[in-house]
mmCIF file with all atom_site columns, C-alpha atoms in Angstrom:
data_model
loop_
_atom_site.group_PDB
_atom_site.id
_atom_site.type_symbol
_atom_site.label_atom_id
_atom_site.label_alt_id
_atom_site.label_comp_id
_atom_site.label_asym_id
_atom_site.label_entity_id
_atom_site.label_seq_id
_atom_site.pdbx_PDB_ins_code
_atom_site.Cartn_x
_atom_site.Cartn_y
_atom_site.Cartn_z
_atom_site.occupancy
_atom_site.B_iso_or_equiv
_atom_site.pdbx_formal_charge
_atom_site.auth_seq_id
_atom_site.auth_comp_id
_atom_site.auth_asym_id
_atom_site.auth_atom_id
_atom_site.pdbx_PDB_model_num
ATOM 1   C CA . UNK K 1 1   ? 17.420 135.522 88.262  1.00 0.00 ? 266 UNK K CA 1
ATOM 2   C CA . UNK K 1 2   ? 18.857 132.191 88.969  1.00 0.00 ? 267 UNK K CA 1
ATOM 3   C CA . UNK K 1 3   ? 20.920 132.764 85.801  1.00 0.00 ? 268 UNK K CA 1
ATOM 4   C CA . UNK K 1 4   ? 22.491 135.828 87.877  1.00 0.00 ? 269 UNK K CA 1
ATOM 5   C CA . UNK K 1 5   ? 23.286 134.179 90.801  1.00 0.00 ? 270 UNK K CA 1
ATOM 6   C CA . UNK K 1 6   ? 25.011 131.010 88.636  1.00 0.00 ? 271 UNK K CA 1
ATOM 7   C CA . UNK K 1 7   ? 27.264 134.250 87.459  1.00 0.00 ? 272 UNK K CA 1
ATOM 8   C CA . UNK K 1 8   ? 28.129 136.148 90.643  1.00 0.00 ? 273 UNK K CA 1
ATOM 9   C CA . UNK K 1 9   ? 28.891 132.532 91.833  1.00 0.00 ? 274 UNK K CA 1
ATOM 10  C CA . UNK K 1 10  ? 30.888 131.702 89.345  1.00 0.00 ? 275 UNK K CA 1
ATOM 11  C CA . UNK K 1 11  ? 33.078 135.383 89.915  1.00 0.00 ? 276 UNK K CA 1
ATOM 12  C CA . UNK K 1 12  ? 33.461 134.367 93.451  1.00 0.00 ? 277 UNK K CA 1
ATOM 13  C CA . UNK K 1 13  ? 34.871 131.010 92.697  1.00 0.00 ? 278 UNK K CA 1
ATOM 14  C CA . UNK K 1 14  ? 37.184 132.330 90.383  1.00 0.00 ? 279 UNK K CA 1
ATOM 15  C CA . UNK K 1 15  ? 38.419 134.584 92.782  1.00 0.00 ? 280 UNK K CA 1
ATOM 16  C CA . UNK K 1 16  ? 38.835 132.177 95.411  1.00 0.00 ? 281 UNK K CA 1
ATOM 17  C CA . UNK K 1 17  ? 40.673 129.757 92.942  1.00 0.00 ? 282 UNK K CA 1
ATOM 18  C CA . UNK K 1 18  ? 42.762 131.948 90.665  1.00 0.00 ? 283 UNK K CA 1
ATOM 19  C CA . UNK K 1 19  ? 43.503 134.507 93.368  1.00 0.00 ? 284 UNK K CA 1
ATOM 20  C CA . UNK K 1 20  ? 43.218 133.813 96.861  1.00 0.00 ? 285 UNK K CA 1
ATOM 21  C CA . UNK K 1 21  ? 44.316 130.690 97.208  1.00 0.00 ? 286 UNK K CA 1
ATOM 22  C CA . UNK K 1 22  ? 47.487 131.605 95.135  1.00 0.00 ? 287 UNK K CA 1
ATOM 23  C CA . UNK K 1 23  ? 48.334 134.171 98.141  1.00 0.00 ? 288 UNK K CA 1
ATOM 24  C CA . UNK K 1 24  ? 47.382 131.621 100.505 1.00 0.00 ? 289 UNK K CA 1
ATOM 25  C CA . UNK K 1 25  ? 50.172 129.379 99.089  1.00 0.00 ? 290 UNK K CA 1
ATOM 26  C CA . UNK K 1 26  ? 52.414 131.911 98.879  1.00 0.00 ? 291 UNK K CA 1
ATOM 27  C CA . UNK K 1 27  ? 51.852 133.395 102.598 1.00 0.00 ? 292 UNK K CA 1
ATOM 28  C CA . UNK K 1 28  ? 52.714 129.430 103.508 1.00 0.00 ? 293 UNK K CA 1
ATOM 29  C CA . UNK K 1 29  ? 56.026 129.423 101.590 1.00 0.00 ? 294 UNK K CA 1
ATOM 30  C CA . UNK K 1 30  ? 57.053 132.645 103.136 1.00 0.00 ? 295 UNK K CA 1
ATOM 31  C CA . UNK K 1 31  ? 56.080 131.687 106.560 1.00 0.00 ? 296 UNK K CA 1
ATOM 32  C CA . UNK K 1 32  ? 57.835 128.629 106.248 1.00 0.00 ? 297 UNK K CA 1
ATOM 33  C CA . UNK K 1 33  ? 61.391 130.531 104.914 1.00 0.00 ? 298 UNK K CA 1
ATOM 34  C CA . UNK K 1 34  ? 60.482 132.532 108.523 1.00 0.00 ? 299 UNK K CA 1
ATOM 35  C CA . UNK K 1 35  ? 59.861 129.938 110.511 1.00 0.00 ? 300 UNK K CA 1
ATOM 36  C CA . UNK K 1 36  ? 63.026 128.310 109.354 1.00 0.00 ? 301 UNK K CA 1
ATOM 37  C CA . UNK K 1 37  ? 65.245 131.376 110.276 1.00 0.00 ? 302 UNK K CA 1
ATOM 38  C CA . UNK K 1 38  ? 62.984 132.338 113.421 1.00 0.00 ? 303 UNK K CA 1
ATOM 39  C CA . UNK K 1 39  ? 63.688 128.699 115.189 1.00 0.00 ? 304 UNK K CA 1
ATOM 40  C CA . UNK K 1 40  ? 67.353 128.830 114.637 1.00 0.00 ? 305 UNK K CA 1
ATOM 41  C CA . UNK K 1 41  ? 67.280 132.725 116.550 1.00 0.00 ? 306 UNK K CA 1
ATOM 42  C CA . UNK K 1 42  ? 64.660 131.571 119.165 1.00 0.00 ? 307 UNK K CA 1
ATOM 43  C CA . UNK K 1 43  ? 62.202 134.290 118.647 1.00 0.00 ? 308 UNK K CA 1
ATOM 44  C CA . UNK K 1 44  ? 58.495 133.863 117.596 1.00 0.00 ? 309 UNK K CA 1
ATOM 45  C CA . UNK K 1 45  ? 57.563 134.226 114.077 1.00 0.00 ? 310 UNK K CA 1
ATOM 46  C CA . UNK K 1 46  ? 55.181 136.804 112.675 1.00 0.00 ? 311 UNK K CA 1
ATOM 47  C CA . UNK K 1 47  ? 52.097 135.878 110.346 1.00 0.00 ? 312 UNK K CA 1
ATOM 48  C CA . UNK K 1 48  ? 52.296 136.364 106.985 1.00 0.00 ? 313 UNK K CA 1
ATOM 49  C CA . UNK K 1 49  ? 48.964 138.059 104.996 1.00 0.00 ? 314 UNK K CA 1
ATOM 50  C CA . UNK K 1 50  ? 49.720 138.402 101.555 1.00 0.00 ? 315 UNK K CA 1
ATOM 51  C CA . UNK K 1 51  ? 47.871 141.036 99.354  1.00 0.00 ? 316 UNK K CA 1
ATOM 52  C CA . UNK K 1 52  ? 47.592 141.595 95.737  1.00 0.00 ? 317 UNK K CA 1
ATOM 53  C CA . UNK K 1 53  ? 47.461 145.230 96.543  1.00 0.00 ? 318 UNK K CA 1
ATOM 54  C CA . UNK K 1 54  ? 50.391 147.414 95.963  1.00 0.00 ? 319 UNK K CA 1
ATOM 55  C CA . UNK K 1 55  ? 52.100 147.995 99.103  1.00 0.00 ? 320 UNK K CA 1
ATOM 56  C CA . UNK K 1 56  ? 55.636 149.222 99.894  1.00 0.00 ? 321 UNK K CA 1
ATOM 57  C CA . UNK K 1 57  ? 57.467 150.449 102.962 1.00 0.00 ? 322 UNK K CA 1
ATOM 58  C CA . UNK K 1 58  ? 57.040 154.109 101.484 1.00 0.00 ? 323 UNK K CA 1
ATOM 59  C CA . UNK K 1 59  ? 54.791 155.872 104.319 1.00 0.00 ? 324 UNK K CA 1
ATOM 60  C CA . UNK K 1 60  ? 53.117 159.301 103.233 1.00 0.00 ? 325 UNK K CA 1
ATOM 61  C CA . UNK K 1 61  ? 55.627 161.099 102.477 1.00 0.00 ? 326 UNK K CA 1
ATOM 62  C CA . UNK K 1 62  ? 57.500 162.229 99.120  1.00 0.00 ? 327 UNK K CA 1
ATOM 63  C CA . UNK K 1 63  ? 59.608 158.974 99.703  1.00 0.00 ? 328 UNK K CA 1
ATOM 64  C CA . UNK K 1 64  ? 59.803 157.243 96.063  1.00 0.00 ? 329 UNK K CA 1
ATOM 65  C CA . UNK K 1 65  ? 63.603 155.769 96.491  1.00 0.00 ? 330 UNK K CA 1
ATOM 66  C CA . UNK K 1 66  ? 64.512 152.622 98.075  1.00 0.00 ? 331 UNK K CA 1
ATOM 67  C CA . UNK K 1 67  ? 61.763 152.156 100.105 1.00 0.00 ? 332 UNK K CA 1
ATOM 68  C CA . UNK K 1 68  ? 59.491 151.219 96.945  1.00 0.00 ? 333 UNK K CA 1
ATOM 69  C CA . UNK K 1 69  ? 62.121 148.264 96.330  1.00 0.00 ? 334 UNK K CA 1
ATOM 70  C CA . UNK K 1 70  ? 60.510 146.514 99.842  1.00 0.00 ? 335 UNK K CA 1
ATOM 71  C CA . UNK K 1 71  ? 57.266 145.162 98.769  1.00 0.00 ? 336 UNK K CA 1
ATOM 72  C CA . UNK K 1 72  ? 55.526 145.256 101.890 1.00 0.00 ? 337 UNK K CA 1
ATOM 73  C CA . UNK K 1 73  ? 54.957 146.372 105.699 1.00 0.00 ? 338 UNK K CA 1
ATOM 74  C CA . UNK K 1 74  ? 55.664 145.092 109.224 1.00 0.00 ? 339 UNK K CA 1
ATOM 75  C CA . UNK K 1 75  ? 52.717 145.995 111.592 1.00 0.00 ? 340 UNK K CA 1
ATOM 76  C CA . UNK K 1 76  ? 55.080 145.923 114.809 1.00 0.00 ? 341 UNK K CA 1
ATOM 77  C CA . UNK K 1 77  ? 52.059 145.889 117.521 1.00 0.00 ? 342 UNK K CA 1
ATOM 78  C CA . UNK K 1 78  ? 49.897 143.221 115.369 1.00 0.00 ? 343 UNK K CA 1
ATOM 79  C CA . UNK K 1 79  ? 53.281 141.452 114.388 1.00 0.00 ? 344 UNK K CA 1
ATOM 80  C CA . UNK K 1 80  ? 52.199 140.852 110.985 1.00 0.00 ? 345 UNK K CA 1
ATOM 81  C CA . UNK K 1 81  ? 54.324 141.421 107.541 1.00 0.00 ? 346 UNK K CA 1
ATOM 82  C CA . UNK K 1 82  ? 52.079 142.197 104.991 1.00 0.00 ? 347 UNK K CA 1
ATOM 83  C CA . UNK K 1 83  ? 53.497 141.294 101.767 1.00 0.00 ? 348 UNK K CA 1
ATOM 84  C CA . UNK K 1 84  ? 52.666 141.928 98.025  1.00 0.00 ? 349 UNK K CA 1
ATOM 85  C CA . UNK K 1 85  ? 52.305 138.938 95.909  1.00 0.00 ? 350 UNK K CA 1
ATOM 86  C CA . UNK K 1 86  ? 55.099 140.039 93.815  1.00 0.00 ? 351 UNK K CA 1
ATOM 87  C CA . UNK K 1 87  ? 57.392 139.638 96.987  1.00 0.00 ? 352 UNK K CA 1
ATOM 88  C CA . UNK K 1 88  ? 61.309 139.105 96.646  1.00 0.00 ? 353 UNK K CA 1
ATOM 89  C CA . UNK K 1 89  ? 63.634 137.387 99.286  1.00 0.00 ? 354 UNK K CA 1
ATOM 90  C CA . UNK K 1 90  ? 65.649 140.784 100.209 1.00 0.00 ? 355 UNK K CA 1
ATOM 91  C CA . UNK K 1 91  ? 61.036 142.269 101.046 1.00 0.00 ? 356 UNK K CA 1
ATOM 92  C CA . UNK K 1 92  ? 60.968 138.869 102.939 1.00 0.00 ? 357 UNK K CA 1
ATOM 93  C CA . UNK K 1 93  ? 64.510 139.218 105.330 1.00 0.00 ? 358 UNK K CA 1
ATOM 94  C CA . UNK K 1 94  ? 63.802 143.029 105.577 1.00 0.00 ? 359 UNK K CA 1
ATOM 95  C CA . UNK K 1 95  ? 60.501 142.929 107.082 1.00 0.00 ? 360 UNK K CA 1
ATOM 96  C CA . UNK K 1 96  ? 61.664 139.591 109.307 1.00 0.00 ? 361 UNK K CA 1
ATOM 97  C CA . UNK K 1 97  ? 64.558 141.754 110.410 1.00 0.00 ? 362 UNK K CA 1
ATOM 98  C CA . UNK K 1 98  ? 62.383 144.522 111.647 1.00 0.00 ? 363 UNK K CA 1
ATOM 99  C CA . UNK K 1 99  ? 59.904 141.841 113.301 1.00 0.00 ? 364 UNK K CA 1
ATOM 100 C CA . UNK K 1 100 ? 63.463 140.768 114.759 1.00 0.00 ? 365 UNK K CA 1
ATOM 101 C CA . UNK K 1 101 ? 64.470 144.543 115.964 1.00 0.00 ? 366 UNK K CA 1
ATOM 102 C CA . UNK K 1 102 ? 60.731 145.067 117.365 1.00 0.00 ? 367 UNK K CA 1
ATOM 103 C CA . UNK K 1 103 ? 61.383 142.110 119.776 1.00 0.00 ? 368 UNK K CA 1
ATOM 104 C CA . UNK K 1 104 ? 64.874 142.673 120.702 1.00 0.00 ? 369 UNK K CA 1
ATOM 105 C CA . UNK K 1 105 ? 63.909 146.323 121.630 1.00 0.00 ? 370 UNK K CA 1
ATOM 106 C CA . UNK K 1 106 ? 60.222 145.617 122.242 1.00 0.00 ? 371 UNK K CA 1
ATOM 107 C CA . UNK K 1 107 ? 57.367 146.288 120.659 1.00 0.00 ? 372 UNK K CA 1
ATOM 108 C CA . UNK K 1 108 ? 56.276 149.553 121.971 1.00 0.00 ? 373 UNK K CA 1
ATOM 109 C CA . UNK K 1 109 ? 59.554 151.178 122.041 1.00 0.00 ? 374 UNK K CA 1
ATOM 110 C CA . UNK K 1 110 ? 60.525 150.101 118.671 1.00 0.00 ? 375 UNK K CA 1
ATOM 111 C CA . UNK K 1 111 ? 56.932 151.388 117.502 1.00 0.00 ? 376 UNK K CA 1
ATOM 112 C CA . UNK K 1 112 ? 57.525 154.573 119.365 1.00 0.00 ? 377 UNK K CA 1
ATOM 113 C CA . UNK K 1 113 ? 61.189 154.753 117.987 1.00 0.00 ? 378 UNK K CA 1
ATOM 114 C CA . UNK K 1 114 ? 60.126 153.998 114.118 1.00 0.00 ? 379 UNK K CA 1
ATOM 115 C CA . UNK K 1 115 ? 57.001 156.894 114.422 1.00 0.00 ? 380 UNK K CA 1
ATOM 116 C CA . UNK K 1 116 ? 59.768 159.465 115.681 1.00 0.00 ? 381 UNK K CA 1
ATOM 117 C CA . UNK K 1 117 ? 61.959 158.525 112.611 1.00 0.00 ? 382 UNK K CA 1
ATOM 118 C CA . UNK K 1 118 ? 58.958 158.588 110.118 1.00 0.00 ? 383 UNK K CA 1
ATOM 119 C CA . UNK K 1 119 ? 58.435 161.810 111.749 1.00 0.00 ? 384 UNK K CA 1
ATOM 120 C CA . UNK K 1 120 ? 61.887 162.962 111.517 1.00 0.00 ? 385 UNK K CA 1
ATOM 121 C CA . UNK K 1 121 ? 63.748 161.659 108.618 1.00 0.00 ? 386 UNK K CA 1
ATOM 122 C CA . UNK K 1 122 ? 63.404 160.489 104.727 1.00 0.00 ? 387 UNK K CA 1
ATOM 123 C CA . UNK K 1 123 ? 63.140 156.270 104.475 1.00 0.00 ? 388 UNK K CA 1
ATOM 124 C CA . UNK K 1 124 ? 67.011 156.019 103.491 1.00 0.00 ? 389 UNK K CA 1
ATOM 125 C CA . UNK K 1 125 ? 67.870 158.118 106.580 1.00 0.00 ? 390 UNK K CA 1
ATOM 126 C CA . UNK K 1 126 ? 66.613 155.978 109.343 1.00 0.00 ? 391 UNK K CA 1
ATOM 127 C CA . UNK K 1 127 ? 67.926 154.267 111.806 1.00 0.00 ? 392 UNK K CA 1
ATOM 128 C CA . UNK K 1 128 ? 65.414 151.317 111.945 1.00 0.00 ? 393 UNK K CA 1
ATOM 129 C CA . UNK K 1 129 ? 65.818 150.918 107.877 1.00 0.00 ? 394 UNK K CA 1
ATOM 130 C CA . UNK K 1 130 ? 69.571 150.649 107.939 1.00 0.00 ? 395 UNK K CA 1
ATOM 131 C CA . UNK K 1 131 ? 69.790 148.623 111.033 1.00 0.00 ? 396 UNK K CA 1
ATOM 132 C CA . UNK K 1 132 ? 67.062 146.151 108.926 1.00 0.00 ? 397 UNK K CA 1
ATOM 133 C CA . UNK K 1 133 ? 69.189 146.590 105.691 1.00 0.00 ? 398 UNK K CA 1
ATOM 134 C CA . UNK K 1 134 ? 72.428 145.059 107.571 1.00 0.00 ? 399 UNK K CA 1
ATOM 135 C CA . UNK K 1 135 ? 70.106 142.427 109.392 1.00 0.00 ? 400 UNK K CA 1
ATOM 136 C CA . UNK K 1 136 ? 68.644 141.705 106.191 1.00 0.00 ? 401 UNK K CA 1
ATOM 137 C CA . UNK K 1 137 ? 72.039 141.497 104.603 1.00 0.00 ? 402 UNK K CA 1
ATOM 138 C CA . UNK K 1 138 ? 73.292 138.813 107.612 1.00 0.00 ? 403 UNK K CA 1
ATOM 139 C CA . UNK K 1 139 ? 70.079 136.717 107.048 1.00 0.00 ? 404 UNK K CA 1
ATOM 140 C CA . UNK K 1 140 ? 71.020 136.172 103.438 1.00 0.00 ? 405 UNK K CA 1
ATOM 141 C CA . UNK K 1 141 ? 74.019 134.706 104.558 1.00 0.00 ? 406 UNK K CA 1
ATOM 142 C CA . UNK K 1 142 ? 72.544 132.244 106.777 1.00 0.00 ? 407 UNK K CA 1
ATOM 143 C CA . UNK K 1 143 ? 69.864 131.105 104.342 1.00 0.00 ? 408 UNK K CA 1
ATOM 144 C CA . UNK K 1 144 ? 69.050 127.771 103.839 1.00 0.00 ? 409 UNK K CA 1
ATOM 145 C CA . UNK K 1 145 ? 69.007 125.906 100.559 1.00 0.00 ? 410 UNK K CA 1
ATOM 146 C CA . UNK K 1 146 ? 65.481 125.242 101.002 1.00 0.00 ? 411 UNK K CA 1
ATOM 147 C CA . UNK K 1 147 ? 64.606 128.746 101.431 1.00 0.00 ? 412 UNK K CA 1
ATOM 148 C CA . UNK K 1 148 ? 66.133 129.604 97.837  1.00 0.00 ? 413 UNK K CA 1
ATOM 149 C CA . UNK K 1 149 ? 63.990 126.405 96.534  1.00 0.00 ? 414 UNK K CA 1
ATOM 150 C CA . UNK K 1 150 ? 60.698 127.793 98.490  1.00 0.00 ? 415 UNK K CA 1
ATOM 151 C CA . UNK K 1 151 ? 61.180 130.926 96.177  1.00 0.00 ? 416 UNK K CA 1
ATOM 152 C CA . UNK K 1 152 ? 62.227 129.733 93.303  1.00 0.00 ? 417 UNK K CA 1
ATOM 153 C CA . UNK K 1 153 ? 60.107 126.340 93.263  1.00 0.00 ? 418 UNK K CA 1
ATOM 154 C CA . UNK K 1 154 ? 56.405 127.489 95.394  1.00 0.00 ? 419 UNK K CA 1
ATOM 155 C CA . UNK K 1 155 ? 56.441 131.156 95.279  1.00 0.00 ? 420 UNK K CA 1
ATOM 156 C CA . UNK K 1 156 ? 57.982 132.264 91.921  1.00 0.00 ? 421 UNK K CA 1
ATOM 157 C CA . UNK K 1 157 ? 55.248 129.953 90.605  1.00 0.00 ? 422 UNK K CA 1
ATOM 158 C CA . UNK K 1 158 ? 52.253 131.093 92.485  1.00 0.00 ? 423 UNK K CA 1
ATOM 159 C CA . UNK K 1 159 ? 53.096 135.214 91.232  1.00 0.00 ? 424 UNK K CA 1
ATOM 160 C CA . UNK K 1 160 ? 53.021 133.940 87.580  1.00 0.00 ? 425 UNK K CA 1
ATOM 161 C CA . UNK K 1 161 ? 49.958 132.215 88.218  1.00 0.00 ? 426 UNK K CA 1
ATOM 162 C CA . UNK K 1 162 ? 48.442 135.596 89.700  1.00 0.00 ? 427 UNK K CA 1
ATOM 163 C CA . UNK K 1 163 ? 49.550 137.489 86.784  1.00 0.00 ? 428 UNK K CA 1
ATOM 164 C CA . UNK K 1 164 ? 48.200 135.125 84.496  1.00 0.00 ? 429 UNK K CA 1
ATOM 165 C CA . UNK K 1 165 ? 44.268 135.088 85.729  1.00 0.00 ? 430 UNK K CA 1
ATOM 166 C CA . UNK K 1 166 ? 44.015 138.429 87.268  1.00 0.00 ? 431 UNK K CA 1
ATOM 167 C CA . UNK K 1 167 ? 43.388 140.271 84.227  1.00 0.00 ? 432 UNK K CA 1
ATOM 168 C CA . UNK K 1 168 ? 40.576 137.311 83.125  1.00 0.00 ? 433 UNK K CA 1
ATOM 169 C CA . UNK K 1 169 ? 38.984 137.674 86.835  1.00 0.00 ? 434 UNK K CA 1
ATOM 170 C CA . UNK K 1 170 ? 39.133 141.749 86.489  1.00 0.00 ? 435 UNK K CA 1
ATOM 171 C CA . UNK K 1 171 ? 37.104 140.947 82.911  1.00 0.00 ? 436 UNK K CA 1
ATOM 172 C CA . UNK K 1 172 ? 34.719 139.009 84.792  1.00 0.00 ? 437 UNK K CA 1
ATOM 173 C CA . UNK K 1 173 ? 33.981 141.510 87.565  1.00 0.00 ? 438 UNK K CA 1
ATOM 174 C CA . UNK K 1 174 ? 34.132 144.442 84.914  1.00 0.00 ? 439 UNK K CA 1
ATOM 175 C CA . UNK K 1 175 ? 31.212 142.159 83.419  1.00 0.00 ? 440 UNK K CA 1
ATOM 176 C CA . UNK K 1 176 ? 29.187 141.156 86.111  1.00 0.00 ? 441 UNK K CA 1
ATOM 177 C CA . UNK K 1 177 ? 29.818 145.229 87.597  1.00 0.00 ? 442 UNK K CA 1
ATOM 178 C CA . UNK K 1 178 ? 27.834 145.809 83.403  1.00 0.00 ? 443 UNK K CA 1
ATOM 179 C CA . UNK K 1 179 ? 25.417 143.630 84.287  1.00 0.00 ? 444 UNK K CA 1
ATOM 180 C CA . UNK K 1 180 ? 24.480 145.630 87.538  1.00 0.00 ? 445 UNK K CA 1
ATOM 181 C CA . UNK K 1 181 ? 24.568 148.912 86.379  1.00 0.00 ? 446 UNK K CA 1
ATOM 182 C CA . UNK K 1 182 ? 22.304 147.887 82.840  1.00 0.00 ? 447 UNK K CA 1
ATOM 183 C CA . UNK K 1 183 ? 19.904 146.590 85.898  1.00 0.00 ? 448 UNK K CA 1
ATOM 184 C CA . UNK K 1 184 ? 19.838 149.283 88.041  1.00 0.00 ? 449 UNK K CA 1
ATOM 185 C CA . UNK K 1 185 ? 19.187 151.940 84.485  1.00 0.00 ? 450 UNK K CA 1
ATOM 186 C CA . UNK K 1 186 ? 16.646 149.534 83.254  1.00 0.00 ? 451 UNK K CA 1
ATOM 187 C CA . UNK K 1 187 ? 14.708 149.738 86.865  1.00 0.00 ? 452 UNK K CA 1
ATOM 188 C CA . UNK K 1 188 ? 14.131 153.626 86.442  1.00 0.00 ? 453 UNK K CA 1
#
């Protein structure tokens, strides 16, 4: 039994090591591209949570244009921008612009304002998105050399790194998930 615990031990390390703590550098880098911008505009910056989970500003609805380009999702009452790993400067500025937007306008109403849209109109169509395109767009402008190094130097790194060890920690908990199962059968 102690051989079994050794294993599911040594799954959960990996995990931690070749996967979490990946995102957790890269939630730092981006957070540190928003801080950067969020100082210089005097607003508070959102956290950053990082998933390896796809995610993409498409809600439920038979959206599959543009909106799958932005990698992630701005929880306006939590203030959070969830990101995919795979995240790209123009995912990073677009959700920052909307965090931007939500405190201009304020929270609720923006909430209340993006829900009516979602309601209303098709991703490219809203008011919200293009007004966070343009914002977006302005940011770019006003980046800072460091911000392009973050990227290219501390993120870019830690999404090959993912890539790279997911599929061996998948073959690991595909194992261990074997080991289980042939457990479980051999109990009846």
């Amino acid at each position: 039994m102690s051989w079994g615990r050794d294993f599911v031990n040594q799954v959960l390390m990996e995990i931690e090591n070749n996967i979490l703590k990946p995102l957790e550098d890269i939630e730092s880098s981006v957070e540190g591209i928003i801080e950067g911008i969020t100082e210089g505009l005097n607003v508070d910056k959102p956290r950053v949570i990082a998933t390896i989970n796809p995610i993409n500003e498409c809600d439920n609805s038979q959206d599959n244009g543009n909106c799958q380009a932005i990698v992630g999702k701005y929880f306006i009452n939590e203030s959070i921008i969830l990101i995919n790993y795979k995240v790209d400067m123009n995912t990073i500025l677009h959700l920052l612009a909307h965090h931007i937007n939500a405190i201009e306008i304020g929270r609720t109403k923006y909430a209340q304002i993006r829900r009516l849209e979602e309601l209303r109109l098709p991703w490219e169509l809203r008011p919200t998105e293009i007004t966070a395109m343009y914002r977006a767009a302005q940011l770019t402008r006003a980046l800072s050399p460091r911000a392009w190094r973050a990227m290219s130097e501390e993120i870019r790194p830690r999404i090959r790194d993912i890539e790279e060890r997911l599929s061996s920690d998948k073959v690991l908990v595909n194992n261990l998930d074997r080991q289980v199962r042939y457990i479980i059968e051999s109990r009846r």
